[in-house]
mmCIF file of C-alpha atoms in Angstrom:
data_model
loop_
_atom_site.group_PDB
_atom_site.id
_atom_site.type_symbol
_atom_site.label_atom_id
_atom_site.label_comp_id
_atom_site.label_asym_id
_atom_site.label_seq_id
_atom_site.Cartn_x
_atom_site.Cartn_y
_atom_site.Cartn_z
ATOM 1 C CA MET A 120 85.679 87.787 93.571
ATOM 2 C CA ARG A 121 87.826 90.997 93.693
ATOM 3 C CA VAL A 122 90.265 91.253 96.477
ATOM 4 C CA MET A 123 92.624 94.219 97.682
ATOM 5 C CA GLY A 124 95.764 92.875 99.007
ATOM 6 C CA ILE A 125 97.715 95.246 101.331
ATOM 7 C CA ASP A 126 101.475 94.929 102.191
ATOM 8 C CA PRO A 127 101.606 97.201 105.254
ATOM 9 C CA GLY A 128 104.001 100.015 105.648
ATOM 10 C CA LEU A 129 104.440 103.696 106.881
ATOM 11 C CA THR A 130 106.642 104.804 104.287
ATOM 12 C CA ARG A 131 105.612 102.629 101.336
ATOM 13 C CA CYS A 132 102.517 100.730 101.541
ATOM 14 C CA GLY A 133 101.862 98.110 98.713
ATOM 15 C CA VAL A 134 98.282 97.837 97.326
ATOM 16 C CA GLY A 135 97.076 95.263 94.766
ATOM 17 C CA VAL A 136 93.818 94.546 93.434
ATOM 18 C CA VAL A 137 92.966 91.236 91.786
ATOM 19 C CA ASP A 138 89.866 89.523 90.250
ATOM 20 C CA GLY A 139 89.730 85.783 90.554
ATOM 21 C CA ARG A 140 88.883 82.506 92.301
ATOM 22 C CA PRO A 141 90.331 79.498 93.655
ATOM 23 C CA GLY A 142 92.237 77.406 91.199
ATOM 24 C CA ALA A 143 92.301 80.184 88.363
ATOM 25 C CA PRO A 144 95.171 82.492 87.613
ATOM 26 C CA GLY A 145 93.266 85.732 88.397
ATOM 27 C CA THR A 146 93.559 89.165 86.566
ATOM 28 C CA MET A 147 95.374 92.278 87.839
ATOM 29 C CA VAL A 148 92.776 95.328 88.182
ATOM 30 C CA ALA A 149 95.292 97.763 89.751
ATOM 31 C CA VAL A 150 98.634 98.050 91.633
ATOM 32 C CA GLY A 151 100.284 100.920 93.390
ATOM 33 C CA VAL A 152 101.993 102.133 96.489
ATOM 34 C CA VAL A 153 100.772 104.708 99.087
ATOM 35 C CA ARG A 154 103.838 106.643 100.279
ATOM 36 C CA THR A 155 104.112 108.765 103.197
ATOM 37 C CA ASP A 156 106.505 111.487 103.926
ATOM 38 C CA PRO A 157 109.033 110.139 106.435
ATOM 39 C CA GLU A 158 109.840 113.703 107.718
ATOM 40 C CA ALA A 159 106.170 114.277 108.498
ATOM 41 C CA PRO A 160 104.568 113.946 112.123
ATOM 42 C CA LEU A 161 103.331 110.595 112.748
ATOM 43 C CA ALA A 162 99.505 111.523 112.816
ATOM 44 C CA GLU A 163 99.810 113.310 109.365
ATOM 45 C CA ARG A 164 101.531 110.232 107.734
ATOM 46 C CA LEU A 165 98.647 107.764 109.406
ATOM 47 C CA LEU A 166 96.029 110.241 107.880
ATOM 48 C CA ALA A 167 97.712 110.197 104.438
ATOM 49 C CA LEU A 168 97.825 106.537 104.446
ATOM 50 C CA ASP A 169 94.187 106.006 105.313
ATOM 51 C CA ASP A 170 93.370 108.819 102.668
ATOM 52 C CA GLY A 171 95.504 106.792 100.112
ATOM 53 C CA LEU A 172 93.913 103.223 100.901
ATOM 54 C CA ARG A 173 90.291 104.792 101.049
ATOM 55 C CA ALA A 174 91.085 106.233 97.497
ATOM 56 C CA PHE A 175 91.876 102.773 96.301
ATOM 57 C CA LEU A 176 88.916 101.129 98.031
ATOM 58 C CA ASP A 177 86.678 103.869 96.589
ATOM 59 C CA GLU A 178 87.931 103.389 93.003
ATOM 60 C CA HIS A 179 88.103 99.685 92.697
ATOM 61 C CA GLN A 180 85.281 98.458 95.153
ATOM 62 C CA PRO A 181 86.688 95.119 96.229
ATOM 63 C CA GLU A 182 84.762 92.482 98.033
ATOM 64 C CA ALA A 183 87.410 91.549 100.619
ATOM 65 C CA VAL A 184 90.606 92.998 102.025
ATOM 66 C CA ALA A 185 93.644 90.851 102.779
ATOM 67 C CA VAL A 186 96.674 92.289 104.845
ATOM 68 C CA GLU A 187 100.153 90.875 105.596
ATOM 69 C CA ARG A 188 100.412 89.920 109.262
ATOM 70 C CA VAL A 189 102.975 91.760 111.247
ATOM 71 C CA PHE A 190 105.359 90.029 113.379
ATOM 72 C CA SER A 191 107.527 91.271 116.318
ATOM 73 C CA GLN A 192 110.343 89.048 114.827
ATOM 74 C CA HIS A 193 110.547 91.745 112.224
ATOM 75 C CA ASN A 194 112.968 94.568 111.979
ATOM 76 C CA VAL A 195 112.494 95.903 115.492
ATOM 77 C CA ALA A 196 113.225 99.549 114.358
ATOM 78 C CA SER A 197 110.257 99.374 111.686
ATOM 79 C CA VAL A 198 107.962 96.977 113.373
ATOM 80 C CA ILE A 199 105.972 99.709 115.262
ATOM 81 C CA GLY A 200 105.358 101.672 112.014
ATOM 82 C CA THR A 201 104.360 98.556 109.998
ATOM 83 C CA ALA A 202 102.071 97.584 112.741
ATOM 84 C CA GLN A 203 100.408 100.853 112.859
ATOM 85 C CA ALA A 204 100.180 100.936 108.898
ATOM 86 C CA SER A 205 98.454 97.348 109.246
ATOM 87 C CA GLY A 206 95.742 98.533 112.029
ATOM 88 C CA ILE A 207 94.785 101.616 109.450
ATOM 89 C CA ALA A 208 94.611 99.012 106.687
ATOM 90 C CA LEU A 209 92.430 96.615 108.467
ATOM 91 C CA LEU A 210 90.212 99.531 109.964
ATOM 92 C CA ALA A 211 89.825 100.976 106.350
ATOM 93 C CA GLY A 212 88.451 97.581 105.181
ATOM 94 C CA ALA A 213 86.284 97.044 108.374
ATOM 95 C CA ARG A 214 84.694 100.443 108.125
ATOM 96 C CA LEU A 215 83.357 99.594 104.803
ATOM 97 C CA GLY A 216 81.888 96.402 106.147
ATOM 98 C CA LEU A 217 84.264 94.272 103.924
ATOM 99 C CA PRO A 218 85.586 90.832 105.195
ATOM 100 C CA THR A 219 89.160 91.106 106.118
ATOM 101 C CA ALA A 220 91.866 88.408 106.570
ATOM 102 C CA THR A 221 95.471 88.494 107.491
ATOM 103 C CA TYR A 222 98.113 86.129 106.272
ATOM 104 C CA THR A 223 101.597 85.424 107.360
ATOM 105 C CA PRO A 224 104.513 86.031 104.930
ATOM 106 C CA SER A 225 105.100 82.335 104.794
ATOM 107 C CA GLU A 226 101.337 81.605 103.747
ATOM 108 C CA VAL A 227 101.711 84.147 101.004
ATOM 109 C CA LYS A 228 104.918 82.665 99.607
ATOM 110 C CA SER A 229 103.745 79.130 99.694
ATOM 111 C CA ALA A 230 100.602 80.084 97.958
ATOM 112 C CA VAL A 231 102.246 81.787 94.978
ATOM 113 C CA CYS A 232 105.655 80.127 95.072
ATOM 114 C CA GLY A 233 104.996 76.717 96.684
ATOM 115 C CA ASN A 234 107.594 77.519 99.262
ATOM 116 C CA GLY A 235 107.199 79.319 102.433
ATOM 117 C CA THR A 236 110.821 80.642 102.301
ATOM 118 C CA ALA A 237 111.023 82.065 99.013
ATOM 119 C CA ASP A 238 112.648 85.108 98.535
ATOM 120 C CA LYS A 239 111.402 88.666 97.181
ATOM 121 C CA ARG A 240 112.507 88.062 93.586
ATOM 122 C CA GLN A 241 110.730 84.906 93.547
ATOM 123 C CA VAL A 242 107.591 86.347 94.744
ATOM 124 C CA THR A 243 107.781 89.157 92.126
ATOM 125 C CA THR A 244 108.547 86.498 89.225
ATOM 126 C CA MET A 245 105.539 84.315 90.161
ATOM 127 C CA VAL A 246 103.200 86.996 90.593
ATOM 128 C CA THR A 247 104.155 88.412 87.181
ATOM 129 C CA ARG A 248 103.603 84.938 85.641
ATOM 130 C CA ILE A 249 100.500 84.203 87.517
ATOM 131 C CA LEU A 250 98.648 87.408 86.405
ATOM 132 C CA ARG A 251 100.418 87.322 82.898
ATOM 133 C CA LEU A 252 101.743 90.777 83.369
ATOM 134 C CA LYS A 253 104.186 92.212 80.641
ATOM 135 C CA GLU A 254 106.383 93.716 83.160
ATOM 136 C CA ALA A 255 107.233 92.907 86.819
ATOM 137 C CA PRO A 256 105.254 95.086 89.276
ATOM 138 C CA LYS A 257 107.539 97.552 90.951
ATOM 139 C CA PRO A 258 108.795 98.304 93.625
ATOM 140 C CA ALA A 259 108.572 94.872 95.774
ATOM 141 C CA ASP A 260 105.750 96.277 98.107
ATOM 142 C CA ALA A 261 103.393 96.502 95.136
ATOM 143 C CA ALA A 262 104.393 92.771 94.008
ATOM 144 C CA ASP A 263 103.916 91.678 97.507
ATOM 145 C CA ALA A 264 100.574 93.268 97.727
ATOM 146 C CA LEU A 265 99.350 91.265 94.666
ATOM 147 C CA ALA A 266 100.787 88.151 96.018
ATOM 148 C CA ILE A 267 98.646 88.679 99.120
ATOM 149 C CA ALA A 268 95.769 89.223 97.191
ATOM 150 C CA ILE A 269 96.414 85.859 95.087
ATOM 151 C CA CYS A 270 96.912 84.146 98.371
ATOM 152 C CA HIS A 271 93.339 85.215 99.644
ATOM 153 C CA LEU A 272 91.659 84.234 96.390
ATOM 154 C CA TRP A 273 93.367 80.918 96.445
ATOM 155 C CA ARG A 274 93.393 80.079 100.278
ATOM 156 C CA GLY A 275 90.694 82.314 101.543
ATOM 157 C CA GLY A 276 87.929 80.053 100.442
ATOM 158 C CA VAL A 277 89.487 77.212 102.304
ATOM 159 C CA LYS A 278 90.009 79.395 105.320
ATOM 160 C CA ALA A 279 86.626 80.817 105.424
ATOM 161 C CA ARG A 280 84.999 77.167 105.125
ATOM 162 C CA ILE A 281 87.229 75.683 107.952
ATOM 163 C CA SER A 282 86.365 78.757 110.076
ATOM 164 C CA ALA A 283 82.681 78.424 109.414
ATOM 165 C CA ALA A 284 82.870 74.631 110.126
ATOM 166 C CA LEU A 285 84.732 75.400 113.446
ATOM 167 C CA ASN A 286 82.015 78.059 114.210
ATOM 168 C CA ASN A 287 79.293 75.426 113.479
ATOM 169 C CA SER A 288 80.809 72.817 115.564
ATOM 170 C CA ALA A 289 81.465 75.292 118.432
ATOM 171 C CA ALA A 290 77.822 76.259 118.060
ATOM 172 C CA GLY A 291 76.744 72.653 118.175
ATOM 173 C CA ASN A 292 78.815 72.088 121.277
ATOM 174 C CA LYS A 293 77.276 75.027 122.985
ATOM 175 C CA GLU A 294 73.782 73.729 121.858
ATOM 176 C CA SER A 295 74.348 70.163 123.242
ATOM 177 C CA ALA A 296 75.756 71.602 126.311
ATOM 178 C CA ARG A 297 72.419 73.288 127.205
ATOM 179 C CA MET B 63 92.903 124.299 126.799
ATOM 180 C CA ARG B 64 91.012 120.635 126.833
ATOM 181 C CA VAL B 65 93.264 117.690 126.115
ATOM 182 C CA MET B 66 92.212 114.028 125.544
ATOM 183 C CA GLY B 67 94.916 111.686 126.829
ATOM 184 C CA ILE B 68 95.112 108.162 125.324
ATOM 185 C CA ASP B 69 96.893 105.106 126.779
ATOM 186 C CA PRO B 70 96.795 102.989 123.824
ATOM 187 C CA GLY B 71 95.744 99.243 124.082
ATOM 188 C CA LEU B 72 93.824 96.808 122.245
ATOM 189 C CA THR B 73 91.889 95.068 125.025
ATOM 190 C CA ARG B 74 91.855 98.178 127.268
ATOM 191 C CA CYS B 75 92.484 101.643 125.972
ATOM 192 C CA GLY B 76 92.498 104.281 128.464
ATOM 193 C CA VAL B 77 90.909 107.539 127.797
ATOM 194 C CA GLY B 78 91.117 110.801 129.926
ATOM 195 C CA VAL B 79 90.096 114.327 129.127
ATOM 196 C CA VAL B 80 91.575 117.156 131.283
ATOM 197 C CA ASP B 81 91.076 120.912 131.078
ATOM 198 C CA GLY B 82 93.963 122.972 132.197
ATOM 199 C CA ARG B 83 96.985 125.053 131.365
ATOM 200 C CA PRO B 84 100.684 124.906 132.169
ATOM 201 C CA GLY B 85 101.478 125.682 135.784
ATOM 202 C CA ALA B 86 97.780 124.898 136.950
ATOM 203 C CA PRO B 87 96.316 121.655 138.542
ATOM 204 C CA GLY B 88 93.793 121.282 135.725
ATOM 205 C CA THR B 89 90.244 119.650 136.018
ATOM 206 C CA MET B 90 89.104 116.218 134.934
ATOM 207 C CA VAL B 91 86.284 116.218 132.381
ATOM 208 C CA ALA B 92 85.724 112.724 131.747
ATOM 209 C CA VAL B 93 87.577 109.442 132.187
ATOM 210 C CA GLY B 94 87.094 105.901 130.870
ATOM 211 C CA VAL B 95 88.315 102.743 129.077
ATOM 212 C CA VAL B 96 87.671 101.514 125.647
ATOM 213 C CA ARG B 97 87.529 97.768 125.719
ATOM 214 C CA THR B 98 87.356 95.264 122.873
ATOM 215 C CA ASP B 99 86.751 91.521 122.966
ATOM 216 C CA PRO B 100 90.057 89.621 122.816
ATOM 217 C CA GLU B 101 88.032 86.819 121.056
ATOM 218 C CA ALA B 102 86.853 89.021 118.218
ATOM 219 C CA PRO B 103 88.694 89.294 114.845
ATOM 220 C CA LEU B 104 91.354 91.823 114.740
ATOM 221 C CA ALA B 105 89.577 94.101 112.185
ATOM 222 C CA GLU B 106 86.476 94.091 114.412
ATOM 223 C CA ARG B 107 88.407 94.919 117.270
ATOM 224 C CA LEU B 108 90.147 97.953 115.537
ATOM 225 C CA LEU B 109 86.552 99.047 114.370
ATOM 226 C CA ALA B 110 85.387 98.802 118.016
ATOM 227 C CA LEU B 111 88.175 100.893 119.282
ATOM 228 C CA ASP B 112 87.802 103.582 116.621
ATOM 229 C CA ASP B 113 84.157 103.784 117.221
ATOM 230 C CA GLY B 114 84.745 104.183 121.148
ATOM 231 C CA LEU B 115 87.268 106.820 120.575
ATOM 232 C CA ARG B 116 85.382 108.867 118.286
ATOM 233 C CA ALA B 117 82.402 108.719 120.686
ATOM 234 C CA PHE B 118 84.627 110.253 123.301
ATOM 235 C CA LEU B 119 86.060 112.874 120.918
ATOM 236 C CA ASP B 120 82.463 113.798 119.825
ATOM 237 C CA GLU B 121 81.148 114.165 123.278
ATOM 238 C CA HIS B 122 84.055 116.040 124.970
ATOM 239 C CA GLN B 123 85.437 118.081 121.840
ATOM 240 C CA PRO B 124 89.086 118.163 122.954
ATOM 241 C CA GLU B 125 91.375 120.818 121.324
ATOM 242 C CA ALA B 126 94.285 118.284 121.265
ATOM 243 C CA VAL B 127 94.988 114.680 121.529
ATOM 244 C CA ALA B 128 98.112 113.130 123.235
ATOM 245 C CA VAL B 129 98.859 109.640 122.967
ATOM 246 C CA GLU B 130 101.508 107.588 124.846
ATOM 247 C CA ARG B 131 104.442 106.353 122.440
ATOM 248 C CA VAL B 132 104.970 102.834 121.870
ATOM 249 C CA PHE B 133 108.285 101.152 122.194
ATOM 250 C CA SER B 134 109.399 97.840 120.698
ATOM 251 C CA GLN B 135 111.181 97.188 124.087
ATOM 252 C CA HIS B 136 107.740 96.668 125.617
ATOM 253 C CA ASN B 137 106.204 93.189 126.057
ATOM 254 C CA VAL B 138 106.912 91.643 122.425
ATOM 255 C CA ALA B 139 103.751 89.502 122.652
ATOM 256 C CA SER B 140 101.585 92.729 123.049
ATOM 257 C CA VAL B 141 103.636 95.421 121.162
ATOM 258 C CA ILE B 142 101.848 94.939 117.877
ATOM 259 C CA GLY B 143 98.371 95.234 119.165
ATOM 260 C CA THR B 144 99.443 98.333 121.322
ATOM 261 C CA ALA B 145 101.106 99.810 118.150
ATOM 262 C CA GLN B 146 97.910 99.248 116.114
ATOM 263 C CA ALA B 147 95.970 100.793 118.947
ATOM 264 C CA SER B 148 98.053 103.914 118.877
ATOM 265 C CA GLY B 149 97.844 104.229 115.030
ATOM 266 C CA ILE B 150 94.059 104.199 115.396
ATOM 267 C CA ALA B 151 94.112 106.854 118.263
ATOM 268 C CA LEU B 152 96.427 109.185 116.309
ATOM 269 C CA LEU B 153 94.257 108.851 113.357
ATOM 270 C CA ALA B 154 91.092 109.686 115.168
ATOM 271 C CA GLY B 155 92.684 112.845 116.246
ATOM 272 C CA ALA B 156 94.227 113.790 113.010
ATOM 273 C CA ARG B 157 90.972 112.931 111.069
ATOM 274 C CA LEU B 158 89.236 115.696 113.017
ATOM 275 C CA GLY B 159 92.104 118.149 112.292
ATOM 276 C CA LEU B 160 93.232 118.146 116.003
ATOM 277 C CA PRO B 161 96.873 118.697 116.946
ATOM 278 C CA THR B 162 98.225 115.442 118.173
ATOM 279 C CA ALA B 163 101.402 114.635 120.242
ATOM 280 C CA THR B 164 103.250 111.649 121.548
ATOM 281 C CA TYR B 165 105.000 111.295 124.943
ATOM 282 C CA THR B 166 107.422 108.322 126.100
ATOM 283 C CA PRO B 167 106.163 106.740 129.334
ATOM 284 C CA SER B 168 109.040 108.295 131.192
ATOM 285 C CA GLU B 169 108.140 111.836 129.925
ATOM 286 C CA VAL B 170 104.639 111.246 131.414
ATOM 287 C CA LYS B 171 106.060 109.910 134.660
ATOM 288 C CA SER B 172 108.548 112.844 134.958
ATOM 289 C CA ALA B 173 105.594 115.322 134.278
ATOM 290 C CA VAL B 174 103.305 113.872 136.892
ATOM 291 C CA CYS B 175 105.606 112.347 139.495
ATOM 292 C CA GLY B 176 108.842 114.143 138.887
ATOM 293 C CA ASN B 177 110.643 110.994 138.248
ATOM 294 C CA GLY B 178 110.814 109.120 134.893
ATOM 295 C CA THR B 179 111.028 105.645 136.609
ATOM 296 C CA ALA B 180 107.787 106.113 138.938
ATOM 297 C CA ASP B 181 105.533 102.901 139.141
ATOM 298 C CA LYS B 182 101.987 102.739 138.168
ATOM 299 C CA ARG B 183 100.649 103.187 141.622
ATOM 300 C CA GLN B 184 102.591 106.587 142.210
ATOM 301 C CA VAL B 185 101.155 107.776 138.736
ATOM 302 C CA THR B 186 97.754 106.867 139.912
ATOM 303 C CA THR B 187 98.464 108.630 143.311
ATOM 304 C CA MET B 188 99.802 111.757 141.681
ATOM 305 C CA VAL B 189 96.908 111.915 138.998
ATOM 306 C CA THR B 190 94.358 111.728 141.922
ATOM 307 C CA ARG B 191 96.030 114.379 143.941
ATOM 308 C CA ILE B 192 96.704 116.882 141.009
ATOM 309 C CA LEU B 193 93.134 116.517 139.736
ATOM 310 C CA ARG B 194 91.628 116.674 143.296
ATOM 311 C CA LEU B 195 89.673 113.431 142.603
ATOM 312 C CA LYS B 196 87.792 111.920 145.496
ATOM 313 C CA GLU B 197 88.689 108.325 144.222
ATOM 314 C CA ALA B 198 91.683 106.938 142.433
ATOM 315 C CA PRO B 199 90.576 106.378 138.641
ATOM 316 C CA LYS B 200 90.440 102.660 137.705
ATOM 317 C CA PRO B 201 91.776 100.586 136.071
ATOM 318 C CA ALA B 202 95.623 101.782 135.651
ATOM 319 C CA ASP B 203 94.876 102.492 132.051
ATOM 320 C CA ALA B 204 92.441 105.260 132.822
ATOM 321 C CA ALA B 205 94.741 106.934 135.339
ATOM 322 C CA ASP B 206 97.486 106.677 132.716
ATOM 323 C CA ALA B 207 95.369 108.164 130.127
ATOM 324 C CA LEU B 208 94.852 111.474 132.444
ATOM 325 C CA ALA B 209 98.654 111.431 133.313
ATOM 326 C CA ILE B 210 99.094 111.777 129.387
ATOM 327 C CA ALA B 211 96.766 114.620 129.215
ATOM 328 C CA ILE B 212 98.304 116.318 132.153
ATOM 329 C CA CYS B 213 101.774 115.787 130.700
ATOM 330 C CA HIS B 214 100.719 117.452 127.408
ATOM 331 C CA LEU B 215 98.967 120.446 129.312
ATOM 332 C CA TRP B 216 102.174 120.995 131.122
ATOM 333 C CA ARG B 217 104.756 120.035 128.712
ATOM 334 C CA GLY B 218 102.987 120.400 125.444
ATOM 335 C CA GLY B 219 103.213 124.235 125.418
ATOM 336 C CA VAL B 220 107.019 124.053 125.833
ATOM 337 C CA LYS B 221 107.447 121.374 123.259
ATOM 338 C CA ALA B 222 105.372 123.372 120.617
ATOM 339 C CA ARG B 223 107.400 126.367 121.338
ATOM 340 C CA ILE B 224 110.716 124.419 120.974
ATOM 341 C CA SER B 225 109.397 122.803 117.773
ATOM 342 C CA ALA B 226 108.208 126.165 116.188
ATOM 343 C CA ALA B 227 111.531 127.781 117.109
ATOM 344 C CA LEU B 228 113.429 124.789 115.493
ATOM 345 C CA ASN B 229 111.291 125.051 112.321
ATOM 346 C CA ASN B 230 111.756 128.847 112.151
ATOM 347 C CA SER B 231 115.531 128.395 112.489
ATOM 348 C CA ALA B 232 115.556 125.528 109.966
ATOM 349 C CA ALA B 233 113.463 127.979 107.628
ATOM 350 C CA GLY B 234 115.932 130.636 108.225
ATOM 351 C CA ASN B 235 118.806 128.179 107.356
ATOM 352 C CA LYS B 236 117.216 127.339 104.037
ATOM 353 C CA GLU B 237 116.532 131.090 103.242
ATOM 354 C CA SER B 238 120.118 131.840 103.932
ATOM 355 C CA ALA B 239 121.526 128.952 101.849
ATOM 356 C CA ARG B 240 119.704 130.205 98.732
#
């Protein structure tokens, strides 16, 4: 399965595309950063971000999109922009009919480092190792995006099965309540 | 000029379209609320919101879009969703090549009530009076969206002229620095 991971941001939005499956190391298909001009009006920046993400989706045709979840505990000054970028990212995936998923930073760190409180350097090191890259992906937003894609490949299957089981169980409960 | 005002929200997004010009009362063209299912996955909700806003834009063909600015001081639990909705709203306008503007809640209240700390009831009362409506628009999100459109019609011209003057002055400074 091919997954596009997105580390949402308005100034730098990390994008990483990985081919893989649960339990296997995975292969990097593409990595990059969509940048928008901090001096430009907000609507222009959102449009530039949407254009950049669509170009990645068009070129690499992922089967799923995974986006890091935004928390209000984050830096208060940047949380609004990060939330807006994550909305654009999820919309871009949904607009193409792709399944989308969100993961918390600690879920992503746990998946690639085995430790939910790992720092950015550890994440970059593990992503470089897991994908057998010759060089560490730069900047950190790009490495994070690859980590999110790996997280989805390794954990997404499990999450999807749990969610399907819960839906079936809920459907069964509704059925028996009739 | 025809303006579409948007009071961004993920569960209820207010939309109001007003024809008018600075100094004149203005005429309501349309008002409504785009609702999304709080139980649905986030990406589906963003897509439903985008579809709903695009339908309004298509039907009423505004010449500008005005969106209430989101602050992190707002209710922390809902700020992420509100920010995502505002990003979708600004993108929808920008995607059509329309000029977009954002206004703080106090700018909107000052414009329609003459008081930046007016409450929701006062905003609804003044919107109903300014647009000579037979009934108050409901819910409050719909009235707020009309207030944002009125704010843009009344203040937008001034803001645009100041911004153009600043740009000209900045261009002049660059020119003389060469």
